[in-house]
PDB file of C-alpha atoms in Angstrom:
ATOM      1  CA  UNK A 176     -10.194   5.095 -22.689  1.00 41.00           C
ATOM      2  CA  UNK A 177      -9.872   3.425 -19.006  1.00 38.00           C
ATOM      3  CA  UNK A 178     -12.857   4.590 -17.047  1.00 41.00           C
ATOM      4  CA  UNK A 179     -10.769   5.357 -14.318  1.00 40.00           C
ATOM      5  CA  UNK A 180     -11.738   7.954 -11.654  1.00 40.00           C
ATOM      6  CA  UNK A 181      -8.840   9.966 -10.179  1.00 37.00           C
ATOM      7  CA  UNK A 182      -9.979  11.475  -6.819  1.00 40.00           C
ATOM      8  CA  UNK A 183      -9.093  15.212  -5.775  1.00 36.00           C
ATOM      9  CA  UNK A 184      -8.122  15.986  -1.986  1.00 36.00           C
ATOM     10  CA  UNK A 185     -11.255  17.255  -1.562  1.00 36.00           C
ATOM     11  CA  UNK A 186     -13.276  14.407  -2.939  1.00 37.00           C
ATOM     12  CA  UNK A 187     -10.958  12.345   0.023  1.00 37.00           C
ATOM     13  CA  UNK A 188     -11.961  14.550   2.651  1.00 38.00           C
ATOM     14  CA  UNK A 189     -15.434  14.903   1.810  1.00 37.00           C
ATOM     15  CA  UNK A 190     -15.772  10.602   1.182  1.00 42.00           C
ATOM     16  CA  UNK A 191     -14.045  10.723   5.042  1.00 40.00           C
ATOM     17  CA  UNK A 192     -16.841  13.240   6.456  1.00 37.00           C
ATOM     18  CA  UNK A 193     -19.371  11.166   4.682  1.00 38.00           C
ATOM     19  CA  UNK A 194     -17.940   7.946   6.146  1.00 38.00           C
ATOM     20  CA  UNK A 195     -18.225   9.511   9.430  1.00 38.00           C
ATOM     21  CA  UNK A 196     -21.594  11.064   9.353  1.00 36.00           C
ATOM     22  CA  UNK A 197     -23.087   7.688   7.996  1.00 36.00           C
ATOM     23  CA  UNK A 198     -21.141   5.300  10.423  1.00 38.00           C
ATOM     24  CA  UNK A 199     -22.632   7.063  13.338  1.00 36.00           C
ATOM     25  CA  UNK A 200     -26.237   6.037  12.104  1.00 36.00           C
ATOM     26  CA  UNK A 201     -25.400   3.038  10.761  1.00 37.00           C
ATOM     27  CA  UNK A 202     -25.307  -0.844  11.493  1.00 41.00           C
ATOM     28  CA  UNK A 203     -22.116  -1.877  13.431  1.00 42.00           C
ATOM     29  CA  UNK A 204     -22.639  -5.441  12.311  1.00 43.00           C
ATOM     30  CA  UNK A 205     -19.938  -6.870  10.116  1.00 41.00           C
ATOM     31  CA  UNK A 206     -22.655  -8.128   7.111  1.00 42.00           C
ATOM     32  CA  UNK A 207     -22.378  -6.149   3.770  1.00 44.00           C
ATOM     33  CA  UNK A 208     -25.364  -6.488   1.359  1.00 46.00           C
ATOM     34  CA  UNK A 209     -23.168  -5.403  -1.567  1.00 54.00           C
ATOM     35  CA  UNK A 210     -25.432  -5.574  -5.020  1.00 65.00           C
ATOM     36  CA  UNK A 211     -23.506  -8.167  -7.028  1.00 74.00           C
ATOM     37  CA  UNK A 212     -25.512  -7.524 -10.445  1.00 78.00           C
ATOM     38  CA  UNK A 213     -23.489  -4.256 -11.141  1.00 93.00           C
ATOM     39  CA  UNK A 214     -20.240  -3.626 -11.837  1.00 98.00           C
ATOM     40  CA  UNK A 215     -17.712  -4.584  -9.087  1.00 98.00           C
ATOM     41  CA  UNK A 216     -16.089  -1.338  -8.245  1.00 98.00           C
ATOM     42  CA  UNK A 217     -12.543  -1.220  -6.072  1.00 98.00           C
ATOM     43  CA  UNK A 218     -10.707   1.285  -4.820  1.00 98.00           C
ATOM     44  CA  UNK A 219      -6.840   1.218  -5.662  1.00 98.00           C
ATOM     45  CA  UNK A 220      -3.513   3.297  -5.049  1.00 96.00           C
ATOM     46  CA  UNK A 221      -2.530   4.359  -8.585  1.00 96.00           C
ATOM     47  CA  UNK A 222       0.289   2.902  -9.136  1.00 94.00           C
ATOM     48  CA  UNK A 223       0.849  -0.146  -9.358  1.00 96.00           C
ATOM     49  CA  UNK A 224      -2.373  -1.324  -7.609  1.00 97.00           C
ATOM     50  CA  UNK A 225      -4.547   0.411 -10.574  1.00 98.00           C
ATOM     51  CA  UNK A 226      -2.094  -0.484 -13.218  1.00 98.00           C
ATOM     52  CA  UNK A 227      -2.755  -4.018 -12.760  1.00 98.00           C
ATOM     53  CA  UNK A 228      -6.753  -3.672 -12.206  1.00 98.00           C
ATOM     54  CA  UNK A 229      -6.687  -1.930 -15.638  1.00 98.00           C
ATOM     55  CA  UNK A 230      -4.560  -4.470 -17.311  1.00 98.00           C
ATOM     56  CA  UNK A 231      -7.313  -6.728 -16.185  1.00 98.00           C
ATOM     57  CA  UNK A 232     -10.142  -4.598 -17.158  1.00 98.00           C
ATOM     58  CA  UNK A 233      -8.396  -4.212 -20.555  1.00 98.00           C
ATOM     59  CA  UNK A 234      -7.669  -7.445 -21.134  1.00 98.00           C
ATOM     60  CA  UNK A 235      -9.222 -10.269 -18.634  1.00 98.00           C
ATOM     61  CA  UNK A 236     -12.325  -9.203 -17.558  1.00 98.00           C
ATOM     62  CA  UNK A 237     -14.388  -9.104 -20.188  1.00 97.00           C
ATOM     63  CA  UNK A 238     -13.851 -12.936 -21.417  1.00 98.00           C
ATOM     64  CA  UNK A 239     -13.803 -13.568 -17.585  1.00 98.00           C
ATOM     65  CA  UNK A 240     -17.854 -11.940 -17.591  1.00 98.00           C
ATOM     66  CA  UNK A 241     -16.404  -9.392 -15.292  1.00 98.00           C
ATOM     67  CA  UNK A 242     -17.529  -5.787 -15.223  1.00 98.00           C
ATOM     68  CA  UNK A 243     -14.867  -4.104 -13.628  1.00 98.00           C
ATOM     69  CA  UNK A 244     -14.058  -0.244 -12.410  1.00 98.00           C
ATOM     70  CA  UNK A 245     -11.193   0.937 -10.986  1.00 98.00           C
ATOM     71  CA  UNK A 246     -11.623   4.223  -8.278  1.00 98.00           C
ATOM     72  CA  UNK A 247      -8.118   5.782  -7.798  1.00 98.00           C
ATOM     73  CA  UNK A 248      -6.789   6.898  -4.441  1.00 97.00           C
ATOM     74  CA  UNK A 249      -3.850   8.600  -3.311  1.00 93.00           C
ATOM     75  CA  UNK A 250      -4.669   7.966   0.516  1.00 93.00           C
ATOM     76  CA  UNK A 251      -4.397   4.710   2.652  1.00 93.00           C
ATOM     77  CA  UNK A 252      -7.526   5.791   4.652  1.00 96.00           C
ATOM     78  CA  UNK A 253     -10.478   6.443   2.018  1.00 98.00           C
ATOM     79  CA  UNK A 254     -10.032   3.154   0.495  1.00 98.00           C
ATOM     80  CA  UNK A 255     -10.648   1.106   3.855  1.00 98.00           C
ATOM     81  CA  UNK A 256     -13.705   3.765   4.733  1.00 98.00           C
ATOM     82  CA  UNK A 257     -15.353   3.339   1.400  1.00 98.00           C
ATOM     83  CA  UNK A 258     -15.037  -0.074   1.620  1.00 98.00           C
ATOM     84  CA  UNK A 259     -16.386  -0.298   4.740  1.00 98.00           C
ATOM     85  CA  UNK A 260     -19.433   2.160   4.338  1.00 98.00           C
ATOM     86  CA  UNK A 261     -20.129   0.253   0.646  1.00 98.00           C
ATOM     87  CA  UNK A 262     -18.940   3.490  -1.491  1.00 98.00           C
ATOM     88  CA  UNK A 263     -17.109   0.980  -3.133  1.00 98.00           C
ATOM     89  CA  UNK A 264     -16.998  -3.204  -3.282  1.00 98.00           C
ATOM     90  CA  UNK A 265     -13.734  -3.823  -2.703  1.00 98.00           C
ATOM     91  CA  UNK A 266      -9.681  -2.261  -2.334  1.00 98.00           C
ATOM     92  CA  UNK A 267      -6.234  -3.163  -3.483  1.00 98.00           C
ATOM     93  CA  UNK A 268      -3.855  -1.305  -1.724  1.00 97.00           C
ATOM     94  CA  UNK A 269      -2.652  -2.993   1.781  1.00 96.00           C
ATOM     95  CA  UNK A 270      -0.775  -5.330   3.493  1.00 94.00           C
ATOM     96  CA  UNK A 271      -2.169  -7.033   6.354  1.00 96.00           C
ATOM     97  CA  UNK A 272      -0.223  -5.933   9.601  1.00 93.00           C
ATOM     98  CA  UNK A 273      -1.804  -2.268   7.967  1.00 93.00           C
ATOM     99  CA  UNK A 274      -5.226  -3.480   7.945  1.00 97.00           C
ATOM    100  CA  UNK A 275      -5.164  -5.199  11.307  1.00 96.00           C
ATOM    101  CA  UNK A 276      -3.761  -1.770  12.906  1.00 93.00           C
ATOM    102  CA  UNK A 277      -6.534   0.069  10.832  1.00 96.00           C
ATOM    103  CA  UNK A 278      -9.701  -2.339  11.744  1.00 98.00           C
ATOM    104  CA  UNK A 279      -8.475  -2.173  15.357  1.00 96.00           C
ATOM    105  CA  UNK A 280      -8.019   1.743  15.511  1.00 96.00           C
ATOM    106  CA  UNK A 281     -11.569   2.492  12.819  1.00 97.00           C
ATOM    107  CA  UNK A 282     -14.242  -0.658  14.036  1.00 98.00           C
ATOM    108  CA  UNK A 283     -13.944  -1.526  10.628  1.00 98.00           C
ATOM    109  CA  UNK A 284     -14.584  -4.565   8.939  1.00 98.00           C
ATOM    110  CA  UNK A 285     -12.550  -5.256   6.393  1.00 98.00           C
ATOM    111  CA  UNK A 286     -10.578  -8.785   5.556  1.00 98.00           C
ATOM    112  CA  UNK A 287      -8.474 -10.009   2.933  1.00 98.00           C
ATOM    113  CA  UNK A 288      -8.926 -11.973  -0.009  1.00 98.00           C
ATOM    114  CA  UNK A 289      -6.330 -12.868  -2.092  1.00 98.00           C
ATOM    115  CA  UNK A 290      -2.692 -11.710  -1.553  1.00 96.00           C
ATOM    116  CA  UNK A 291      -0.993 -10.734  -4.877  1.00 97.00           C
ATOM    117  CA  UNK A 292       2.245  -8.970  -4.790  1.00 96.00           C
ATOM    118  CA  UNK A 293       5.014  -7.313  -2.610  1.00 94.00           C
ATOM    119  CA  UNK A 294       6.169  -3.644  -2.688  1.00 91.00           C
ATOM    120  CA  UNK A 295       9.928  -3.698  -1.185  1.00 91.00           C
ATOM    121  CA  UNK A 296       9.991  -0.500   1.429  1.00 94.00           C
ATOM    122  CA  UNK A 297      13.354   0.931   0.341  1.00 97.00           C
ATOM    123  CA  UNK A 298      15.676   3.719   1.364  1.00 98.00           C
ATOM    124  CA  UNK A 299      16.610   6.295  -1.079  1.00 98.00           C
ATOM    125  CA  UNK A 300      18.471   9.530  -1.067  1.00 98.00           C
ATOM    126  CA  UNK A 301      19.805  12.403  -3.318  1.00 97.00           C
ATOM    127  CA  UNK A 302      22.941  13.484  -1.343  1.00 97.00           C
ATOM    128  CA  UNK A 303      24.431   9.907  -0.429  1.00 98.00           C
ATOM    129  CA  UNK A 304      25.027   6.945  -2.609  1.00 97.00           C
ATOM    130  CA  UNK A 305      24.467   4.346   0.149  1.00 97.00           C
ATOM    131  CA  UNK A 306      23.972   4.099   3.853  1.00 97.00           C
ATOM    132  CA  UNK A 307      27.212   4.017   4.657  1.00 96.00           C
ATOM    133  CA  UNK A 308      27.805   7.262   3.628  1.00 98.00           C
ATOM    134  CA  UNK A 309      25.011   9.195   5.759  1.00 98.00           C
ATOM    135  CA  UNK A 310      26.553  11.415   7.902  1.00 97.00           C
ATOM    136  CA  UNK A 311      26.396  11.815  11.836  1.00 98.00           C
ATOM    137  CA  UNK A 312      22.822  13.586  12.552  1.00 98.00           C
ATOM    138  CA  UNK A 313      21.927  13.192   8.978  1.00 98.00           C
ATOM    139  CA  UNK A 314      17.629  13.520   8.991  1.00 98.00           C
ATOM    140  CA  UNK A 315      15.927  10.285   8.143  1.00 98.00           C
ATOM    141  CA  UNK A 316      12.063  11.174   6.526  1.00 98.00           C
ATOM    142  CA  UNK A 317      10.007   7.943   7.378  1.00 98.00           C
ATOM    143  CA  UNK A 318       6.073   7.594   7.326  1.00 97.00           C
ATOM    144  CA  UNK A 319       4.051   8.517   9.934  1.00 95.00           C
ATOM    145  CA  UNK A 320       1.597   6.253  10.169  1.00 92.00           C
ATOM    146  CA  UNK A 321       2.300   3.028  12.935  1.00 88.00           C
ATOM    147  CA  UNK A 322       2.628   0.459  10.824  1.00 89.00           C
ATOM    148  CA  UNK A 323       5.234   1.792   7.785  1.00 93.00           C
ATOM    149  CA  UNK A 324       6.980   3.787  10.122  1.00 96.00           C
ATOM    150  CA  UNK A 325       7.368   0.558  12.687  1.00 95.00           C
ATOM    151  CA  UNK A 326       8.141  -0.966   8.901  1.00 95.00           C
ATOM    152  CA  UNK A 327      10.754   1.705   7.940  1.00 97.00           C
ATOM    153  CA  UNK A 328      12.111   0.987  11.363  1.00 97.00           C
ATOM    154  CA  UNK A 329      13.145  -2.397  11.049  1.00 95.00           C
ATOM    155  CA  UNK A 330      14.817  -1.598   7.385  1.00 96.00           C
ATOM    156  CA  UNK A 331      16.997   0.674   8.689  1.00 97.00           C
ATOM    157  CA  UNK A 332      18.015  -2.437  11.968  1.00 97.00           C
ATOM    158  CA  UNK A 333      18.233  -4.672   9.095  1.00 94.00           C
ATOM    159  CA  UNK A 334      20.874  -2.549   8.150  1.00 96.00           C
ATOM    160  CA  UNK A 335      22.843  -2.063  10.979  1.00 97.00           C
ATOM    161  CA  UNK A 336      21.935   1.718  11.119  1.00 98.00           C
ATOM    162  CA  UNK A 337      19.752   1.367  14.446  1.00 98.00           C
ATOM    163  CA  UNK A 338      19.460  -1.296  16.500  1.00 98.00           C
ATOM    164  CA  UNK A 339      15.325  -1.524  18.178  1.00 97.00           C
ATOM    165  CA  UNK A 340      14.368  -2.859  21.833  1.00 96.00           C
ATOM    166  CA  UNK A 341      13.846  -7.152  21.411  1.00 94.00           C
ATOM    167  CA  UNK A 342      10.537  -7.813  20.284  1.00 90.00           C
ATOM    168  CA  UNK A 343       9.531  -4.848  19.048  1.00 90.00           C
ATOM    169  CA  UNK A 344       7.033  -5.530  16.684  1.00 83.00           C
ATOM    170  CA  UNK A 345       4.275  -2.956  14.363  1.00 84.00           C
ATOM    171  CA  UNK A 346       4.051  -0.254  16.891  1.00 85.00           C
ATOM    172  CA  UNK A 347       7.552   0.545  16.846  1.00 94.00           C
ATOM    173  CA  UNK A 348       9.063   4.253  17.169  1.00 95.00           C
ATOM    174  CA  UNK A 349      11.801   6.043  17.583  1.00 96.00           C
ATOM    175  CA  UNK A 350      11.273   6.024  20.643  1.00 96.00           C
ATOM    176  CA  UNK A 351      12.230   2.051  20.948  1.00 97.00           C
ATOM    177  CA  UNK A 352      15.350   2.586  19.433  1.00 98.00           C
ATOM    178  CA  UNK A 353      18.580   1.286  21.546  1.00 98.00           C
ATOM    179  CA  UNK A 354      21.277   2.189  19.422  1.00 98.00           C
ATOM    180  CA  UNK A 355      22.044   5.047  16.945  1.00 98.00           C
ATOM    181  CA  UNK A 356      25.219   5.175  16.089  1.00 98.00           C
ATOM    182  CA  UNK A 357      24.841   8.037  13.391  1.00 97.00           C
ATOM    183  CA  UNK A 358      23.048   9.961  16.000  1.00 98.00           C
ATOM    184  CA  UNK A 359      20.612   9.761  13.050  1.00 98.00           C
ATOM    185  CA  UNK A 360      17.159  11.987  12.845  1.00 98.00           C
ATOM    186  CA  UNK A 361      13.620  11.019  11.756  1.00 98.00           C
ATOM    187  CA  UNK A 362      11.034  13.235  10.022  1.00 98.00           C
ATOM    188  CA  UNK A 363       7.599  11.558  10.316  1.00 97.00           C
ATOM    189  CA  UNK A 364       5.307  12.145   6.878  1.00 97.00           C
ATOM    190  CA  UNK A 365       2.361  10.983   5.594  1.00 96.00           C
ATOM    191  CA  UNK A 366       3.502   8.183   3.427  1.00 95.00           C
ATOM    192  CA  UNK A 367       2.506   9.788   0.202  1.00 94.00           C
ATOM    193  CA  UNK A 368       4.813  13.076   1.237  1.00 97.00           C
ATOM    194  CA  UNK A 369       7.718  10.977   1.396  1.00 98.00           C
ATOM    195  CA  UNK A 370       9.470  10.717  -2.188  1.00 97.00           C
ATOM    196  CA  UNK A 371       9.021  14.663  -2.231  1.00 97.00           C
ATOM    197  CA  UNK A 372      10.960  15.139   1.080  1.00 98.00           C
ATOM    198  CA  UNK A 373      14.098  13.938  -0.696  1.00 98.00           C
ATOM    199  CA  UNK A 374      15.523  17.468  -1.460  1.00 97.00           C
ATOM    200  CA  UNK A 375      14.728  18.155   2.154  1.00 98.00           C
ATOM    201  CA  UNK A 376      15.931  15.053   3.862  1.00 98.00           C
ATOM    202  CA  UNK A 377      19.405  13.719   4.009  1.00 98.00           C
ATOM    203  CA  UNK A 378      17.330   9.910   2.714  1.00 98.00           C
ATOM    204  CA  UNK A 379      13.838   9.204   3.387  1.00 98.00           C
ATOM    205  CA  UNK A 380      12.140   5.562   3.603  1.00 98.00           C
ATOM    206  CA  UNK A 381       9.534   5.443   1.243  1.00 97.00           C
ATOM    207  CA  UNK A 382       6.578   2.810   0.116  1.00 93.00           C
ATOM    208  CA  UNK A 383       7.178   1.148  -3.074  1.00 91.00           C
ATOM    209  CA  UNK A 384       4.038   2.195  -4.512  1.00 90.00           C
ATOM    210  CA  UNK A 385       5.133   5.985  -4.055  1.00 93.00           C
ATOM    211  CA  UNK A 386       8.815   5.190  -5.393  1.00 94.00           C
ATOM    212  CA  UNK A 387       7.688   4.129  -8.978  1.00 92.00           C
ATOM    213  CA  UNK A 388       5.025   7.483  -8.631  1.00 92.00           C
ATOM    214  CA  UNK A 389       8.357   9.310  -8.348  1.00 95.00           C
ATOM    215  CA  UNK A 390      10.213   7.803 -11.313  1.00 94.00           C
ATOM    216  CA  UNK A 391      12.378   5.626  -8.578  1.00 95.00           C
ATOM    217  CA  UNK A 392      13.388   2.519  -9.432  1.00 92.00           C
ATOM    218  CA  UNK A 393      13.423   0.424  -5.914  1.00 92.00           C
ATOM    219  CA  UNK A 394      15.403  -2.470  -7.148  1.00 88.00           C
ATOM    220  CA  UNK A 395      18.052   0.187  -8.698  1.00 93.00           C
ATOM    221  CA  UNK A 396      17.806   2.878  -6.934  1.00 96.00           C
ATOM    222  CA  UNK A 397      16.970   2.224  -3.124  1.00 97.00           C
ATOM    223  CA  UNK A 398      20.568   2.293  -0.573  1.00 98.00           C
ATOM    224  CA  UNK A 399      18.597  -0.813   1.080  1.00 96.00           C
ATOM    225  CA  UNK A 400      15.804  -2.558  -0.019  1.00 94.00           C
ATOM    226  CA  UNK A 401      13.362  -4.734   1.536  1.00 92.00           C
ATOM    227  CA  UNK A 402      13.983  -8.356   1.348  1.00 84.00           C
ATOM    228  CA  UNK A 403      11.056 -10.291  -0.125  1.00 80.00           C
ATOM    229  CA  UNK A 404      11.951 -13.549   1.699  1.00 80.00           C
ATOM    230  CA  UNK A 405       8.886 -14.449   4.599  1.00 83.00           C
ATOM    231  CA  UNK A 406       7.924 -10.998   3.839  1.00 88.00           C
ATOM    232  CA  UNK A 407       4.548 -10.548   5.720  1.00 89.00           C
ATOM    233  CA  UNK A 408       3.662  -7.149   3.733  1.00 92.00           C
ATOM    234  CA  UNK A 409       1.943  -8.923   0.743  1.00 95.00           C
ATOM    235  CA  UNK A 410      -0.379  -6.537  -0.855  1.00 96.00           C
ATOM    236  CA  UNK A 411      -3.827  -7.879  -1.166  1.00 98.00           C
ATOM    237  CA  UNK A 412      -7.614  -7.534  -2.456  1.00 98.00           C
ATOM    238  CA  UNK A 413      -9.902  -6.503   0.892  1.00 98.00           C
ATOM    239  CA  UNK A 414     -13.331  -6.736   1.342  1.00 98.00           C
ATOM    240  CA  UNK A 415     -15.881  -5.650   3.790  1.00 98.00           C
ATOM    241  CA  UNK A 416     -16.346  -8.918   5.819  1.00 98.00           C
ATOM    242  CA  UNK A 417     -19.203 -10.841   4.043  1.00 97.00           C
ATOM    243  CA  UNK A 418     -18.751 -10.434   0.573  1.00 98.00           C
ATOM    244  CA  UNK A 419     -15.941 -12.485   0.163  1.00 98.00           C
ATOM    245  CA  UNK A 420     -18.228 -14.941  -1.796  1.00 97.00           C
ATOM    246  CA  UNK A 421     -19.601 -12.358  -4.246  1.00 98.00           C
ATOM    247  CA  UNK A 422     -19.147 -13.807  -7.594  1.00 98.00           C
ATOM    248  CA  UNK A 423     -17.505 -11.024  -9.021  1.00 98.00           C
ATOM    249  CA  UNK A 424     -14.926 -10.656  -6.181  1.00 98.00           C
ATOM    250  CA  UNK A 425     -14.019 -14.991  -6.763  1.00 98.00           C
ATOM    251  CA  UNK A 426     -13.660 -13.672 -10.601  1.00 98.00           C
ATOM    252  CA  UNK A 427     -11.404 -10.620 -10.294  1.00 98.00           C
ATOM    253  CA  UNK A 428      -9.150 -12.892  -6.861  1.00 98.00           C
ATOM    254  CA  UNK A 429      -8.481 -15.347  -9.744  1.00 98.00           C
ATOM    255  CA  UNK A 430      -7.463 -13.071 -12.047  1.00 98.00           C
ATOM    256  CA  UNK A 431      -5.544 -11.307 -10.221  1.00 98.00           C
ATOM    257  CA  UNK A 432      -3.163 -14.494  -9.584  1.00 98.00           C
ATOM    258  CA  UNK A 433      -3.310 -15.571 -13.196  1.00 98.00           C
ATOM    259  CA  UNK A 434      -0.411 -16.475 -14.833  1.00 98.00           C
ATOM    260  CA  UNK A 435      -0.996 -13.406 -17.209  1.00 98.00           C
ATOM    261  CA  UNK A 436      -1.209 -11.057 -14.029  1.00 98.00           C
ATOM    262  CA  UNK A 437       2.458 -12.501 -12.728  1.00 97.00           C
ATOM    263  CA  UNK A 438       3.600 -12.189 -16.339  1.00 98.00           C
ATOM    264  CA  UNK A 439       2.475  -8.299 -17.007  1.00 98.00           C
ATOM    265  CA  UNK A 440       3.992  -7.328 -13.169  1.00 97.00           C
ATOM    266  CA  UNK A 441       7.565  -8.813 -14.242  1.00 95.00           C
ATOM    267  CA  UNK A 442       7.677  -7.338 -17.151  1.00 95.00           C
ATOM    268  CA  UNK A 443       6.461  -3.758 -16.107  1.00 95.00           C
ATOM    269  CA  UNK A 444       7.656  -3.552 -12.961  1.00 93.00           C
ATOM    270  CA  UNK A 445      11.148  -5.594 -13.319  1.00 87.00           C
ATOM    271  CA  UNK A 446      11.726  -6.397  -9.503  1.00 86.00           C
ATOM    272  CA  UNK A 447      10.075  -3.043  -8.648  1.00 88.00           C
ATOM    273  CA  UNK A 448       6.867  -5.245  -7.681  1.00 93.00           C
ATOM    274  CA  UNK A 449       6.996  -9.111  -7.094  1.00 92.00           C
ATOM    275  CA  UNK A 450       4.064 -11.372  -7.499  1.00 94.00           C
ATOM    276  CA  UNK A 451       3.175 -13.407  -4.436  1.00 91.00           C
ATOM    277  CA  UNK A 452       1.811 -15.882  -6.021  1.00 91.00           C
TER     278      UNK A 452
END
């Protein structure tokens, strides 16, 4: 059985309180004195950032002398917090444009390791068949945090649905957009909220990671789809800056871009997920 710990709503909002009670008494310094003789512990979206970690744990780690738990989270908040206030060793979750917007905006600390896959940010609906058949004023659900929803953004320019001010780069709003020729509306959700908008929404942008949760296929299903060429939202292992040269971080970054790693993500996730590696 996968010792796997799947954390409640609560649990999230009491690890953020704790975060936030301990931070204020706590070291500011960027050093970590993470005890490497334990098991490494890292906090991971479910799906597929814990599906890989557990096809490691199940079938790497132990020949690789790695004692490895996984810590599941639904949130893209907890994992950075935990990381950063040592509830946990390490996350799998983010790309880096996110974690730069995230250190800036929390004083955290965090820094990448190893970057392993992409998670194409699609565009899916239940009342169109592609984006050429939205309607004028159709409602657009996107995520609400600044970096996916500057993300979502630039999908739907890509596209030729909205054209966004020159230069407009991860801070990007609705606000910045020039052209709308739809007349098109946005709905900003948490992230996670997005695939269950879809019976609300005329289409919704929505994170790969939460497409496959929904039973969505992004490379089927999506109207528009991320292109994974000089795509600079790799998802990555994160540290608290540091520990980077624990020995049980080195062992699970090279496992994690092991030829049996590339091999189990394009065969489960066919397209869904690509290995950047």
């Amino acid at each position: 059985m996968r010792n796997t710990a799947k954390i409640t709503t609560a649990v999230l909002a009491a690890g953020a309180l704790t975060f936030g009670l301990t931070a204020c008494g706590s070291d500011n310094g960027s050093s970590s004195s993470s005890d490497s003789s334990g098991p490494l512990v890292v906090a991971a979206s479910p799906t597929p950032h814990a599906e890989i970690l557990n096809y490691i744990k199940d079938n790497l780690a132990k020949k690789a002398g790695l004692d490895l738990e996984v810590k599941e989270f639904t949130d893209y908040v907890t994992p950075n917090t935990a990381t950063e206030d040592g509830s946990v060793d390490a996350n799998y979750f983010q790309n880096q444009p996110y974690l730069d917007d995230f250190n800036k905006k929390n004083g955290t600390h965090i820094v990448p390791v190893v970057t392993v896959h992409l998670e194409p940010l699609g565009l899916y609906s239940h009342k169109v068949k592609s984006a050429d058949a939205l309607k004028s004023g159709a409602t657009i659900a996107v995520p609400n945090d600044s970096v996916n929803e500057a993300r979502a953004l630039k999908l739907l320019a890509a596209n030729g649905l909205i054209t966004l001010k020159d230069g407009v780069g991860n801070e990007a709003t609705p606000s910045d957009i020039t052209k709308n020729p739809k007349n098109l509306k946005f709905k900003e959700l948490e992230a996670a909220q997005t695939p269950r908008s879809l019976d609300d929404v005329d289409a919704a942008v929505i994170n790969g990671n939460y497409a496959i949760e929904a039973d969505l296929k992004p490379a089927e299903d999506a109207l528009v789809l991320e292109s994974a060429k000089d795509n600079p939202y790799g998802n990555f292992l994160a540290v608290k800056d540091g520990n980077e040269d624990d020995p049980r971080v080195k062992k699970l970054a090279k496992l994690l871009t092991s030829d049996e790693v590339k091999k189990f993500i394009e065969d489960k996730y066919d397209g869904s997920v690509i290995a950047s590696f």
